[in-house]
Structures are given as structure tokens and as C-alpha cells.
mmCIF file of C-alpha atoms in Angstrom:
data_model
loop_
_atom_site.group_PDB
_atom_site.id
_atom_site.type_symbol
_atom_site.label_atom_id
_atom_site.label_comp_id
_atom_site.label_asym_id
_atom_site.label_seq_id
_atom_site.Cartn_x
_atom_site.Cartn_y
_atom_site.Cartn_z
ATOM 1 C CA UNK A 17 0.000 0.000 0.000
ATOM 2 C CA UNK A 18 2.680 2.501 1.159
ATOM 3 C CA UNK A 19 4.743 1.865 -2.287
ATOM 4 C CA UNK A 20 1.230 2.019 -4.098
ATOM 5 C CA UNK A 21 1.257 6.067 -2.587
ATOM 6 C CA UNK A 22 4.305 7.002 -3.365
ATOM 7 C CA UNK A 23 3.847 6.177 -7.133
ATOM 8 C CA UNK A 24 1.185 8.021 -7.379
ATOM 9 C CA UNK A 25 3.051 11.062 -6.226
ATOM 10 C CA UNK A 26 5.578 10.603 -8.463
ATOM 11 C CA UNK A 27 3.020 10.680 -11.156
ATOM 12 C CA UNK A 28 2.435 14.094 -11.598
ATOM 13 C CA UNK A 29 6.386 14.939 -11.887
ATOM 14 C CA UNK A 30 7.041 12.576 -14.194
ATOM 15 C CA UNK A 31 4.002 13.962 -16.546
ATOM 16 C CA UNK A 32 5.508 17.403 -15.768
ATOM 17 C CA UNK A 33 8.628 16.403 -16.231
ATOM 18 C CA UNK A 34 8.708 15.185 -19.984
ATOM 19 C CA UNK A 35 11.242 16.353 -21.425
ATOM 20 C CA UNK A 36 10.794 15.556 -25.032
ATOM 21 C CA UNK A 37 7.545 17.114 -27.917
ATOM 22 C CA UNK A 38 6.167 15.526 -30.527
ATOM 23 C CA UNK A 39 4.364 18.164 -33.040
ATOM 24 C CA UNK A 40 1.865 16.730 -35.487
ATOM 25 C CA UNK A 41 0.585 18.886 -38.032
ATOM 26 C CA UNK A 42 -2.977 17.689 -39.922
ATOM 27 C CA UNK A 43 -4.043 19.188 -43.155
ATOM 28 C CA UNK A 44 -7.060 18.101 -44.358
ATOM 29 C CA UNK A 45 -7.718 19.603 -47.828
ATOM 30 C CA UNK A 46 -3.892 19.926 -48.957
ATOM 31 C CA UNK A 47 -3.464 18.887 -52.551
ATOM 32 C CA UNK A 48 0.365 20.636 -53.290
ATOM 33 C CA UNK A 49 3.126 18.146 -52.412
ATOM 34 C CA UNK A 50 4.482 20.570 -49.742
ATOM 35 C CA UNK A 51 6.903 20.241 -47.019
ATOM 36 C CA UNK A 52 6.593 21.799 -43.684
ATOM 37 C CA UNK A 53 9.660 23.722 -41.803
ATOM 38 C CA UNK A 54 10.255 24.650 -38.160
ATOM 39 C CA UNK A 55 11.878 27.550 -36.751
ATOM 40 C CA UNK A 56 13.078 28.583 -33.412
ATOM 41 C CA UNK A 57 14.048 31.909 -32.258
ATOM 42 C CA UNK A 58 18.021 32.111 -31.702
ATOM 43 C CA UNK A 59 19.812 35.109 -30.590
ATOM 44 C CA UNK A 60 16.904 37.686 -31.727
ATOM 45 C CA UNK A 61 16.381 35.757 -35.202
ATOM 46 C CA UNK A 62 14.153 33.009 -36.673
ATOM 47 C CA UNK A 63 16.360 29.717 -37.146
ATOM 48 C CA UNK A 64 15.238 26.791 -39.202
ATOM 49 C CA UNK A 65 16.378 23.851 -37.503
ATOM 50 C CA UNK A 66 14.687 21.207 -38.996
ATOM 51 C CA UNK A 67 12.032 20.447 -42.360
ATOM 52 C CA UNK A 68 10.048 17.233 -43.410
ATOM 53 C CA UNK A 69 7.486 16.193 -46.514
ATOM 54 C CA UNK A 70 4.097 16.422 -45.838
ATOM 55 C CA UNK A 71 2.105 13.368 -46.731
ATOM 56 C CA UNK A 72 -1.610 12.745 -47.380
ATOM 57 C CA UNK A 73 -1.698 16.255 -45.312
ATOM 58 C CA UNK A 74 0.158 15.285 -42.179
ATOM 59 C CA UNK A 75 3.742 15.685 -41.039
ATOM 60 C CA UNK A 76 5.675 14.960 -37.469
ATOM 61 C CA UNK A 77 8.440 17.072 -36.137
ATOM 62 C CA UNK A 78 9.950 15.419 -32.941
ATOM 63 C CA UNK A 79 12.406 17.073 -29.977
ATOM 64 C CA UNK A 80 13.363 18.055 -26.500
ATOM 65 C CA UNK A 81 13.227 21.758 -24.968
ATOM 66 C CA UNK A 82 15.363 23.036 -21.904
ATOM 67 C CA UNK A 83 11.512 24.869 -21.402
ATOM 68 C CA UNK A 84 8.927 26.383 -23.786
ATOM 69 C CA UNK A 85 9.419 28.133 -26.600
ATOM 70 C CA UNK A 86 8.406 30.099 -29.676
ATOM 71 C CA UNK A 87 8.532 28.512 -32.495
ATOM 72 C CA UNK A 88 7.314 29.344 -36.225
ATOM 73 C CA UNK A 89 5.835 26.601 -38.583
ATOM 74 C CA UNK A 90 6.190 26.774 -42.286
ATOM 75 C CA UNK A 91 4.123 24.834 -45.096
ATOM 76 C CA UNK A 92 5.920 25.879 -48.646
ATOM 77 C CA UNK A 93 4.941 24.219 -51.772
ATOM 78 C CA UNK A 94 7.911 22.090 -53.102
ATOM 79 C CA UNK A 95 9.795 23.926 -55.634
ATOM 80 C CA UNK A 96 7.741 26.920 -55.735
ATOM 81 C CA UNK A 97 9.599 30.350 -55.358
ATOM 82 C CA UNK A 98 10.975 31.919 -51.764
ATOM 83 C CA UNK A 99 8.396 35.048 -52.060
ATOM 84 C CA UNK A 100 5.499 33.406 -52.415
ATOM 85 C CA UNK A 101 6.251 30.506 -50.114
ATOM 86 C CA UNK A 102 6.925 32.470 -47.262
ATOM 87 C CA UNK A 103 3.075 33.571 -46.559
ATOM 88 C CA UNK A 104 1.846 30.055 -45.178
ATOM 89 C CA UNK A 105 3.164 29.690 -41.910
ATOM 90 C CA UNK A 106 2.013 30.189 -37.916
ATOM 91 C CA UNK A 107 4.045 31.573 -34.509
ATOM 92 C CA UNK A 108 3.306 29.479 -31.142
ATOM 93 C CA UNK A 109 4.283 28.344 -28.012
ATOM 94 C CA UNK A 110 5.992 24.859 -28.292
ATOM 95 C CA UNK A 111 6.296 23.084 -25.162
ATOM 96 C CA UNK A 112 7.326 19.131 -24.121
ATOM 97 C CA UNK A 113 4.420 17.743 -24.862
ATOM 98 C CA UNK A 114 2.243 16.234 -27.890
ATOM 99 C CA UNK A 115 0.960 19.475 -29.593
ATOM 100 C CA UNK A 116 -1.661 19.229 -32.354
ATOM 101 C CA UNK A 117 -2.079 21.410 -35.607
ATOM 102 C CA UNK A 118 -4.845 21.188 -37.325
ATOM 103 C CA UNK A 119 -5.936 22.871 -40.898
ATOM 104 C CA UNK A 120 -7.417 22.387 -44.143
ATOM 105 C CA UNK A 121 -5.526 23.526 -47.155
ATOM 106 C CA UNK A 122 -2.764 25.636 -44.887
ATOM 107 C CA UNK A 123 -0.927 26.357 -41.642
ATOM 108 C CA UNK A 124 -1.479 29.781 -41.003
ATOM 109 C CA UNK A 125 -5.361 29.550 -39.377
ATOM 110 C CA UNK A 126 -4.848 26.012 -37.556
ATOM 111 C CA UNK A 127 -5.390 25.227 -34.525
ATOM 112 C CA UNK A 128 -3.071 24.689 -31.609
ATOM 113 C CA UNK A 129 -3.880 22.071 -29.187
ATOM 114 C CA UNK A 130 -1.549 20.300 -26.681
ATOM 115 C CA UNK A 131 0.435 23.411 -25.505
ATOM 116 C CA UNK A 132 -1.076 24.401 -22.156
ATOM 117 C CA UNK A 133 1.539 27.764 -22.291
ATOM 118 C CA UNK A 134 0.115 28.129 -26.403
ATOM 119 C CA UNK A 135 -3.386 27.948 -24.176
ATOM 120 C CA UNK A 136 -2.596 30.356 -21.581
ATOM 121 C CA UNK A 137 -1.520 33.418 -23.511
ATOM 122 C CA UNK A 138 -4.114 33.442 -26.104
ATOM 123 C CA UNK A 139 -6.428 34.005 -22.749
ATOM 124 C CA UNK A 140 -4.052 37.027 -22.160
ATOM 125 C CA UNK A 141 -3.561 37.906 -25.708
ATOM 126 C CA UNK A 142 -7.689 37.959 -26.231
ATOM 127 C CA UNK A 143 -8.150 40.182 -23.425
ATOM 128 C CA UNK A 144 -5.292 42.792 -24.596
ATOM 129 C CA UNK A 145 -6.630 42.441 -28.315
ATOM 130 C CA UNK A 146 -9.215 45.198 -27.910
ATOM 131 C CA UNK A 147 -7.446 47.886 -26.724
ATOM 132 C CA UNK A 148 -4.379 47.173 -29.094
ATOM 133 C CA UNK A 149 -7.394 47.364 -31.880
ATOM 134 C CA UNK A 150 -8.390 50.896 -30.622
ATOM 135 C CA UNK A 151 -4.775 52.276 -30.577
ATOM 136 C CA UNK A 152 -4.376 50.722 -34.350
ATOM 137 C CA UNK A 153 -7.244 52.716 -35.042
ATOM 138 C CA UNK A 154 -6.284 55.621 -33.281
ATOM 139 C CA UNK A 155 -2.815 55.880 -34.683
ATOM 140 C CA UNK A 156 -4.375 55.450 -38.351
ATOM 141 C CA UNK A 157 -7.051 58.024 -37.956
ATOM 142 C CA UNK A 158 -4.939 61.009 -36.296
ATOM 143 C CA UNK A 159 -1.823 60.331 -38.074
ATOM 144 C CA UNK A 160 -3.173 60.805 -41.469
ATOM 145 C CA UNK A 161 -1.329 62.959 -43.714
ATOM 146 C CA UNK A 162 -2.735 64.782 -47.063
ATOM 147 C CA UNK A 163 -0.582 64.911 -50.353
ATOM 148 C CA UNK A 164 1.044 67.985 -49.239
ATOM 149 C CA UNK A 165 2.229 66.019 -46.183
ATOM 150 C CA UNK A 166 0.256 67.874 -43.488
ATOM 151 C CA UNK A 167 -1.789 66.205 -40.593
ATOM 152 C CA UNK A 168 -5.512 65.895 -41.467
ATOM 153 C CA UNK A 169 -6.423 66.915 -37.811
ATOM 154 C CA UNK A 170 -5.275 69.824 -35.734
ATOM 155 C CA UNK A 171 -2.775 69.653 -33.345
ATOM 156 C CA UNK A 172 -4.688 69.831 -30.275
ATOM 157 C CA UNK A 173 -6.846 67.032 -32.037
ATOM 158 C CA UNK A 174 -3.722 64.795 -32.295
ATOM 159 C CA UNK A 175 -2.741 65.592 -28.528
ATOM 160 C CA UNK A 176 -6.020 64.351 -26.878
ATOM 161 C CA UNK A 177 -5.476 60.966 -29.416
ATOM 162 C CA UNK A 178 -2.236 60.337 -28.164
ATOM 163 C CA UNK A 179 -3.652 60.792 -24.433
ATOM 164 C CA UNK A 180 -6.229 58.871 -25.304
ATOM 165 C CA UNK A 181 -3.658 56.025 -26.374
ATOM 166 C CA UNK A 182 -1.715 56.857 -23.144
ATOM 167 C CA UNK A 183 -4.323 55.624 -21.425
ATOM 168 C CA UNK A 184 -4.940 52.434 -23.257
ATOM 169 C CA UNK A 185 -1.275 51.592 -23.527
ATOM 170 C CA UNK A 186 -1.064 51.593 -19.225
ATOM 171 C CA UNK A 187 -4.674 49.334 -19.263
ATOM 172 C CA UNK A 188 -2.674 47.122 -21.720
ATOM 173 C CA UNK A 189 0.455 47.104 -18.923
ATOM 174 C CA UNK A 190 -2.230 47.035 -16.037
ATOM 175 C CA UNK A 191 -3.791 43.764 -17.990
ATOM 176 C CA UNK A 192 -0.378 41.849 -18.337
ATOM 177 C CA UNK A 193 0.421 42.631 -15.014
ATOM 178 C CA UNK A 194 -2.442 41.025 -13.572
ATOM 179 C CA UNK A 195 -1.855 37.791 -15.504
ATOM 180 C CA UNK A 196 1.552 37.345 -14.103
ATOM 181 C CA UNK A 197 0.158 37.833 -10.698
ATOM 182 C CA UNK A 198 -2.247 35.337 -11.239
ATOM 183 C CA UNK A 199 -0.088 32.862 -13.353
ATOM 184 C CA UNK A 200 2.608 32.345 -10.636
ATOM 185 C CA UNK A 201 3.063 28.390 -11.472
ATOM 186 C CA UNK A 202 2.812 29.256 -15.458
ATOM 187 C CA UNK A 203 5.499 29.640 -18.032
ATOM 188 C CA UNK A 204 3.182 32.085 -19.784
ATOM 189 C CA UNK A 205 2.760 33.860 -16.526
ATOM 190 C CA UNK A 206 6.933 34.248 -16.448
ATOM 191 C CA UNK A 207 7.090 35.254 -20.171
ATOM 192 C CA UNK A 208 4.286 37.631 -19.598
ATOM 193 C CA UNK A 209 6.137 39.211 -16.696
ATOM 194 C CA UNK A 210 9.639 38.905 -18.845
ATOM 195 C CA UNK A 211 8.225 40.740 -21.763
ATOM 196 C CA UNK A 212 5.768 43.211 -20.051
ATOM 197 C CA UNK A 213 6.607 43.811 -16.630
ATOM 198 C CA UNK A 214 10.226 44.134 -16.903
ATOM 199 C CA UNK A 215 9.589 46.600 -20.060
ATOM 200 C CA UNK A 216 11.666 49.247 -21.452
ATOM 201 C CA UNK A 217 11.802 51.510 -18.540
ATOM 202 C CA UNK A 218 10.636 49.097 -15.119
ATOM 203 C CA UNK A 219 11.772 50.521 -11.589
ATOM 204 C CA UNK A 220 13.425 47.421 -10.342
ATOM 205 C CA UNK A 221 12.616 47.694 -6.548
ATOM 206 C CA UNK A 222 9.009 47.905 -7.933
ATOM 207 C CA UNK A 223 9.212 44.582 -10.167
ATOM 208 C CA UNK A 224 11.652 42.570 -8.328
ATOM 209 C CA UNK A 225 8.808 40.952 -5.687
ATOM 210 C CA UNK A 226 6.809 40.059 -7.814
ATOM 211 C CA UNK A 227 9.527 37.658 -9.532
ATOM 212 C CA UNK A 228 10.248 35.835 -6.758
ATOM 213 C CA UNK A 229 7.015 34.553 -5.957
ATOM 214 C CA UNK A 230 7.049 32.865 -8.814
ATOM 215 C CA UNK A 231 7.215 29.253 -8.211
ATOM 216 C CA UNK A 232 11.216 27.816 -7.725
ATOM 217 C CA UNK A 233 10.850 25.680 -10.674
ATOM 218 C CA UNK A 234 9.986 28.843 -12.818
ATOM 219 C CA UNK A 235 12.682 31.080 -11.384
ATOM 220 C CA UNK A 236 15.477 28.377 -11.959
ATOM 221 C CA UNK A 237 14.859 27.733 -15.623
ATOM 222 C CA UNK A 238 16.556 30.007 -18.306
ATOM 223 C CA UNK A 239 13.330 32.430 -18.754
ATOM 224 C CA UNK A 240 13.291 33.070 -14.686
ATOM 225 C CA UNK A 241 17.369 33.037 -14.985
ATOM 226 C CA UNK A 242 17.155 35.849 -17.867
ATOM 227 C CA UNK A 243 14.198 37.341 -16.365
ATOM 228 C CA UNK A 244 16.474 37.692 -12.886
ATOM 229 C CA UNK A 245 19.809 39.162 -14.782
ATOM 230 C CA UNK A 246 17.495 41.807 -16.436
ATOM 231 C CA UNK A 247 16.446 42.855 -13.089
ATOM 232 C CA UNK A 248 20.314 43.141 -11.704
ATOM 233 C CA UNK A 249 20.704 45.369 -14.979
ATOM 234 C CA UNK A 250 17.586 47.223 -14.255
ATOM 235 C CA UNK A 251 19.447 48.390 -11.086
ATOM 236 C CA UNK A 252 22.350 49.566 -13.023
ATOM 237 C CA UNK A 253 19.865 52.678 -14.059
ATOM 238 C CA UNK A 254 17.541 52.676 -10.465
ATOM 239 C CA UNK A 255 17.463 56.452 -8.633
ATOM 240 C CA UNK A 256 19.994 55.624 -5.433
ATOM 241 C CA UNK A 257 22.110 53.395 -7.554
ATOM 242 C CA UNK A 258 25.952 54.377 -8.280
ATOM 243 C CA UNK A 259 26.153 54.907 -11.921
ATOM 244 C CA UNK A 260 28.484 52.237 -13.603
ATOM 245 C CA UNK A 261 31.379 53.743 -15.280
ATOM 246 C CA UNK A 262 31.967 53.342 -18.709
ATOM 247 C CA UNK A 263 34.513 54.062 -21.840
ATOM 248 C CA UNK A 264 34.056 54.739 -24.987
ATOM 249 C CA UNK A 265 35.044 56.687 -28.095
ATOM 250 C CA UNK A 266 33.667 59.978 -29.192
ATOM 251 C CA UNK A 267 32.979 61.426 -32.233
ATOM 252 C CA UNK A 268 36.651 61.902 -32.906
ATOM 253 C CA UNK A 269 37.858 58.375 -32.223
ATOM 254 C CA UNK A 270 39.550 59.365 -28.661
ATOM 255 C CA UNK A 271 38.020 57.271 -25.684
ATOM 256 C CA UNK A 272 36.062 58.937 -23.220
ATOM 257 C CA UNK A 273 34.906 58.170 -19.705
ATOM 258 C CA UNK A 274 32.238 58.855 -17.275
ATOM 259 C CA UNK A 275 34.279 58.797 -14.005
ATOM 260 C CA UNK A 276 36.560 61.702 -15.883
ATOM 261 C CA UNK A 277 33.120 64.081 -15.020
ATOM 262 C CA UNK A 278 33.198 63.225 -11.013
ATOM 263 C CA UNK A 279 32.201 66.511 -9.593
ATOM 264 C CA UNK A 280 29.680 67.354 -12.168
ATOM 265 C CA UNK A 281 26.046 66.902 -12.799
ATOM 266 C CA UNK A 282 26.039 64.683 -15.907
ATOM 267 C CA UNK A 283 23.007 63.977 -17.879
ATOM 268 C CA UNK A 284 23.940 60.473 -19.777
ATOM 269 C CA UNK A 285 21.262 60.362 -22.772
ATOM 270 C CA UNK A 286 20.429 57.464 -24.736
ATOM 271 C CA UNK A 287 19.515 58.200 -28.400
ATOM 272 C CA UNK A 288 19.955 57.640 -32.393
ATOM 273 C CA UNK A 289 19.936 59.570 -35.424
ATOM 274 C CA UNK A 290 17.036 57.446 -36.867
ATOM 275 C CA UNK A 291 15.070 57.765 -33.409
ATOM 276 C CA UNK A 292 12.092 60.444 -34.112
ATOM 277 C CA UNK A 293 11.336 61.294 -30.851
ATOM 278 C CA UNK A 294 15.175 61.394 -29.677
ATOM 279 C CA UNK A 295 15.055 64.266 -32.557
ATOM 280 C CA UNK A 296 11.890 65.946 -31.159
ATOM 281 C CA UNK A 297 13.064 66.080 -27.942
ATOM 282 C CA UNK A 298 17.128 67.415 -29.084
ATOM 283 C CA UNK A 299 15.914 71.284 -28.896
ATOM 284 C CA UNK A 300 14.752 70.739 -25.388
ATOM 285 C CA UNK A 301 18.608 69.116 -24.920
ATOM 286 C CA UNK A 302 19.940 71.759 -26.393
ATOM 287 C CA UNK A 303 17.852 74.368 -24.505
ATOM 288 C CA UNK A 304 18.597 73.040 -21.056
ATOM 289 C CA UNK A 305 22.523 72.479 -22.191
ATOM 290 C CA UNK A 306 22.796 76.513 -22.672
ATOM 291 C CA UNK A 307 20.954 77.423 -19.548
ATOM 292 C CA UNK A 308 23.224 74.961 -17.516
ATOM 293 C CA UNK A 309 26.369 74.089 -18.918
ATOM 294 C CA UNK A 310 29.422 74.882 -16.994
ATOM 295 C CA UNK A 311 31.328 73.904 -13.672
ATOM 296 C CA UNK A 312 28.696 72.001 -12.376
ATOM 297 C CA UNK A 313 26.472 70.545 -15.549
ATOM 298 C CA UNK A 314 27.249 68.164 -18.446
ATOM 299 C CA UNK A 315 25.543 65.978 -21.003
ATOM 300 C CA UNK A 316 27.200 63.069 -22.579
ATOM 301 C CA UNK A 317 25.330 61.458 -25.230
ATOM 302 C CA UNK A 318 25.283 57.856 -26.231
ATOM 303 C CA UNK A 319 24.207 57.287 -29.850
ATOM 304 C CA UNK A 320 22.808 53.549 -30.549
ATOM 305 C CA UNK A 321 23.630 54.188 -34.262
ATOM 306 C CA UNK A 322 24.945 52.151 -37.046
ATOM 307 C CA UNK A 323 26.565 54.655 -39.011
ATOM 308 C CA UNK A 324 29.146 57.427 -38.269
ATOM 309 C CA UNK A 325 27.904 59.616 -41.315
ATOM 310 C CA UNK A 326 24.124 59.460 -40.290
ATOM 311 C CA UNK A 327 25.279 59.929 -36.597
ATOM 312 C CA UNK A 328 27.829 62.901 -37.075
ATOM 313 C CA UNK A 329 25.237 64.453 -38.917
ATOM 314 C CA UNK A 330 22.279 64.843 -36.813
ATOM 315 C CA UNK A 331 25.131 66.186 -34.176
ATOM 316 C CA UNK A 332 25.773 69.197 -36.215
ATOM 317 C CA UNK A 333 21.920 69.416 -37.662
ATOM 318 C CA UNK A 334 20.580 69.673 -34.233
ATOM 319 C CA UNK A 335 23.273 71.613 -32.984
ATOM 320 C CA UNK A 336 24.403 69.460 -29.727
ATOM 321 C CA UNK A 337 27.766 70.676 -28.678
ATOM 322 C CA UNK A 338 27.881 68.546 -25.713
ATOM 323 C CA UNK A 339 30.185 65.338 -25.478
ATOM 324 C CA UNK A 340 29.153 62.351 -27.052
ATOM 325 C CA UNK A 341 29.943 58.671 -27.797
ATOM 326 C CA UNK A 342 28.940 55.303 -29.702
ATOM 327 C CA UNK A 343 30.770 52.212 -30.932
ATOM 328 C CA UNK A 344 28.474 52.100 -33.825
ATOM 329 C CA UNK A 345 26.655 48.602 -33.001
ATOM 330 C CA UNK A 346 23.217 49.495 -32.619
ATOM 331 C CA UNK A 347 21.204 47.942 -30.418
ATOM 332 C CA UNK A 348 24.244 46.643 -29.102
ATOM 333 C CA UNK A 349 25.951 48.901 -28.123
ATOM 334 C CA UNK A 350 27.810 48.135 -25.185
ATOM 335 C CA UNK A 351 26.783 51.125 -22.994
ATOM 336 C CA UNK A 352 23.082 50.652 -23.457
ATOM 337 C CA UNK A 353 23.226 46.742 -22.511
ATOM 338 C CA UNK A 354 25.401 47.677 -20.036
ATOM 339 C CA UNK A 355 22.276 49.812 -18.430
ATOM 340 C CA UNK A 356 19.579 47.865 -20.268
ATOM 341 C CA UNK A 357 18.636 50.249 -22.888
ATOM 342 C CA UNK A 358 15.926 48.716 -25.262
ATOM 343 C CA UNK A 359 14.477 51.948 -26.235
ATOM 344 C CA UNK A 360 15.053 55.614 -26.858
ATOM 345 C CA UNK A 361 15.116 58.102 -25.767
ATOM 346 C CA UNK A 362 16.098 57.505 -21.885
ATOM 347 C CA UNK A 363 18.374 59.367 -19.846
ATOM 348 C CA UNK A 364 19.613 59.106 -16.437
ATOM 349 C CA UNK A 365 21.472 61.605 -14.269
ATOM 350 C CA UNK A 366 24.164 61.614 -12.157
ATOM 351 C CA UNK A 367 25.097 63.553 -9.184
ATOM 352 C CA UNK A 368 28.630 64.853 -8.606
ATOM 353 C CA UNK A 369 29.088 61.976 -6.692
ATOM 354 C CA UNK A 370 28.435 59.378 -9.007
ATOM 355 C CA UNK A 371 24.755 58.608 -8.036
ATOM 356 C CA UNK A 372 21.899 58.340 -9.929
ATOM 357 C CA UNK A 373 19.583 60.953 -8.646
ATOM 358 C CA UNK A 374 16.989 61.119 -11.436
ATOM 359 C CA UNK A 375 16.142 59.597 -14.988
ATOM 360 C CA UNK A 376 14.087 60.319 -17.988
ATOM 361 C CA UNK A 377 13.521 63.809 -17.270
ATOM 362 C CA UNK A 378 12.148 65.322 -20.851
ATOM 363 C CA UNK A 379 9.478 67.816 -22.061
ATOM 364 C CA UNK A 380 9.488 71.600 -22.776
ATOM 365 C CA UNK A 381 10.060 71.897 -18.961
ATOM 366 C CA UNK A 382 13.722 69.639 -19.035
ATOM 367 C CA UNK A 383 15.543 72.965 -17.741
ATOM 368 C CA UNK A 384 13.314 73.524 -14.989
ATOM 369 C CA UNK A 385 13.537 69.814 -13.914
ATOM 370 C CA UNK A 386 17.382 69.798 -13.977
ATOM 371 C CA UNK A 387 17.222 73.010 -11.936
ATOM 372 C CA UNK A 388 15.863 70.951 -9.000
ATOM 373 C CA UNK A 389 18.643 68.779 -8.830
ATOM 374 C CA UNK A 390 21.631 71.359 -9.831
ATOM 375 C CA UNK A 391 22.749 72.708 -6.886
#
């Protein structure tokens, strides 16, 4: 009797514990010999690991996972041409387990079955669906343009749509929030809280609770692992924190670092030459630069562009005579990962000390906001 219990509580590890998928696609009405592809998200790009022949409509890819995944799933007539091939295909969450696609004549309207994370954020992505429907609309209708290139609606028109989408953009952050509250013991629940919790611009101390109620199974796999090292960086940039120095070359080729501004206010802002709000906001830079600059203020701007020519010339078109530096790599530029940039513009600034006593301060006001810190 007493072994009889304590097989059935190994049960339900063992069922959680598979550690291999099997993915069976079923396409009812396919005539085209066709073969189907698979592709798995590596280093920020779509990898096809594996492909197969479809026949009488079905095909079986088989694997293991270190935990769930995105995948993409391809159907491409044999020997028909790249760009028209490319259009049949579907994005889901792949897990160890047997997961189910069913269609008629293609792949990109089947169904997903099998995949209780696949299940779990469609719940979350039907909910958010709505609002991201009005702001689509929203961002059609105000940002219309005639052929002479002018807005269709007035200014203050545009304002009160982009406060309108303001407000549906925090529901849509309120919404995701909620579901990783209540999907402690769920991988979607993590990814939910990887992608939209710990966004662009979280407050660490605010976030950081909420990850580690998250079940010890969730935390220790490589989402909670990458979920907890984006929180560590996240602190790089928290008010309180001591800024981490940095080097790197300016404009001229000659390395330059923070530390070499102790004593100074220094406002460290994160933008690009291609970024069109980093350019709307430059002429409230530059205005707050003039008012301040001296003993106790400087900027130092790091550019997340790709090119030196496109860079060096929105320098001199905007007129920012301030230091700044970029190793040219983008989105990965060292800097930025180094504080966790994934969008622009940000800024963060730093006391004389080397503190961080403030961060994205912007708006027609920036002068006035630096003037509370600037002693």
C-alpha cells in the first residue's frame, strides 16, 4: 500500500517532467506536395532547424526543450519560389508535450492544441486584443497625412489621441500585469512578466517581488534566470544606484569616460539619429545644455547608431555641442546593454558623486527639472 502512494506522487512529476515534444501537423484539404519547416528563435532571429514532406496532409516534427518556446511553422509548396512561399506559416508556443495542428488547405489559421503555455496566452492575448485594436485605429485616424504632407487633424486634435492612447497603452500594462500575478506556477505567466513587466523603462525595486514569488521551478529555468539578470541590470539605471562607469570613443575616435566628469552633474542620454522622438526632444537638450552648462552641468550622449555619417550628422543638424559617444553597433551597443537600454530616448542623471539621482527627465520643462537637482 505505502509503495502504491508514493507512485502516485511521483506521477504528476514525471508527466511534468517530460522532457521531449512531438508536433503533429494535420491538413485536411492539402493537394500541393508541400513540405513543412520549423523555426526557433536564436539570438533575436528566426532559425530553421529542422524540415520534413508532408504526406496525405500530415507531417511529425519530434524534440526536447530546456523549457517552452516560440517557435514558427512553415508549409511551402515544393519547388515553388521563396516570395510566395513564405506567406503560409504560424508563430506558437511549443512546449514538451504532444501538440496538435490542425488545418485544411494551410498552416497559417490552424489550430493549436496540446500546448497548455500556447493555451494560456491566447487568454491574455484575447483580453489585450481590444485595446491594441483601438490604438491601431487611433494611430491610423490622427496620423493621417494629405498629399502635401500635413496632418488631417489639428494639433490639439492629435494631442487628446495620443492621451487617449496613453491611457490604453497603461490598461494594456495594467492587464499583463495582472496575468503574471495570477499565473505564478505558469510559463506564460513568467514570459508575460519577462516581456511586459520588466519593459523598457521598469523601476526594479518595484518589479523585483513580484519575480520571486514565482514558483522555484519557474525562477530556476533560463526564462526566470534571464528574467532575474534583467532585473540586476535594471538596477544599473535605479534612482539611489551608483552609476556604472563606462569608456568609450567619441565622435573623434579618442576614448572617453564617465568617471573623468566626477564633480559634475552629468546627464547620460540614450539616443539615435534614426530615433524620431530622440530628434523631437534634441531642442529641449539643447535648450537646457545653454541654460546649464558649466562647472557644475554636463551631457554626454550615447548614440545607438549604425553609421558614423548618419550619426555625425544629426550632431551638427541639431546643434548638440555637448560630449558624445557610440561604438556604432546598434542595439548593441555596449553602454546601453550595459544599463539595459531597449528603447530611446532615456536618460539618467548623475550627481557629482556618481549617483543616480533622477532619470528620464524630458518635455518643454527639461531645464526647470534639472534646476531641482543642480545645486
Amino acid at each position: 500500500m505505502k509503495k502504491l502512494i508514493f507512485t502516485m506522487l511521483l506521477l504528476p512529476f514525471f508527466a511534468a517532467a517530460q522532457q521531449s515534444y512531438t508536433l503533429t501537423g494535420k491538413l485536411t484539404e492539402l493537394k500541393t506536395p508541400a513540405k513543412a519547416y520549423i523555426a526557433f528563435l536564436k539570438n533575436g532571429s528566426w532559425k530553421e532547424t529542422d524540415s520534413t514532406t508532408i504526406k496525405n496532409g500530415s507531417f511529425t516534427f519530434k524534440g526536447s526543450l530546456d523549457e517552452p518556446q516560440n517557435v514558427i511553422v512553415a508549409v511551402r509548396p515544393i519547388n515553388a519560389k521563396q516570395a510566395s512561399a513564405n506567406r503560409d506559416y504560424i508563430g506558437f508556443i511549443l512546449e514538451n508535450s504532444k501538440v496538435t495542428l490542425t488545418g485544411k488547405d494551410g498552416i497559417a489559421n490552424a489550430s493549436v492544441n496540446g500546448s497548455k503555455a500556447e493555451d494560456e496566452n491566447k487568454e491574455r492575448e484575447a483580453t489585450v486584443r481590444p485595446l491594441t485594436n483601438k490604438i491601431i485605429a487611433l494611430q491610423n485616424k490622427y496620423g493621417k497625412k494629405n498629399k502635401d504632407g500635413e496632418y488631417e487633424f489639428a494639433l490639439e486634435q492629435r494631442k487628446k489621441a495620443g492621451d487617449s492612447i496613453s491611457t490604453l497603452v497603461a490598461e494594456i500594462k495594467k492587464i499583463n500585469t495582472t496575468f503574471a500575478e495570477t499565473h505564478l506556477n505558469s510559463y506564460a505567466g513568467l514570459l508575460a512578466y519577462n516581456y511586459y513587466v520588466l519593459d523598457s523603462k521598469f523601476v526594479a525595486s518595484e518589479v523585483e517581488p513580484m519575480f520571486h514569488r514565482f514558483s522555484a521551478q519557474l525562477k530556476n529555468s533560463p526564462l526566470g534566470k534571464r528574467s532575474m539578470e534583467k532585473i540586476e541590470i535594471g538596477k544599473r539605471r535605479q534612482e539611489g544606484s551608483k552609476a556604472t562607469d563606462f569608456t568609450q570613443n567619441d565622435q573623434n575616435g579618442k576614448p572617453f569616460k564617465l568617471s573623468s566628469l566626477r564633480g559634475k552633474y552629468v546627464l547620460v542620454d540614450f539616443w539615435a539619429s534614426w530615433c524620431v522622438p530622440c530628434r523631437a526632444e534634441n531642442p529641449n537638450v539643447v535648450k537646457a545644455y545653454n541654460a546649464l552648462k558649466g562647472d557644475k552641468f554636463e551631457i554626454v550622449s550615447v548614440s545607438l547608431d549604425a553609421g558614423k555619417e548618419q550619426w555625425l550628422a544629426a550632431i551638427e543638424t541639431d546643434g548638440m555641442p555637448w560630449i558624445h559617444v557610440s561604438d556604432l553597433k546598434y542595439w548593441k551597443n555596449e553602454v546601453a546593454l550595459m544599463y539595459g537600454i531597449n528603447s530611446v530616448p532615456q536618460n539618467i542623471l548623475v550627481d557629482p558623486n556618481g549617483i543616480i539621482v533622477a532619470k528620464n527627465l524630458r518635455g518643454e520643462n527639461l531645464t526647470e527639472q534639472l534646476r531641482k537637482y543642480i545645486k
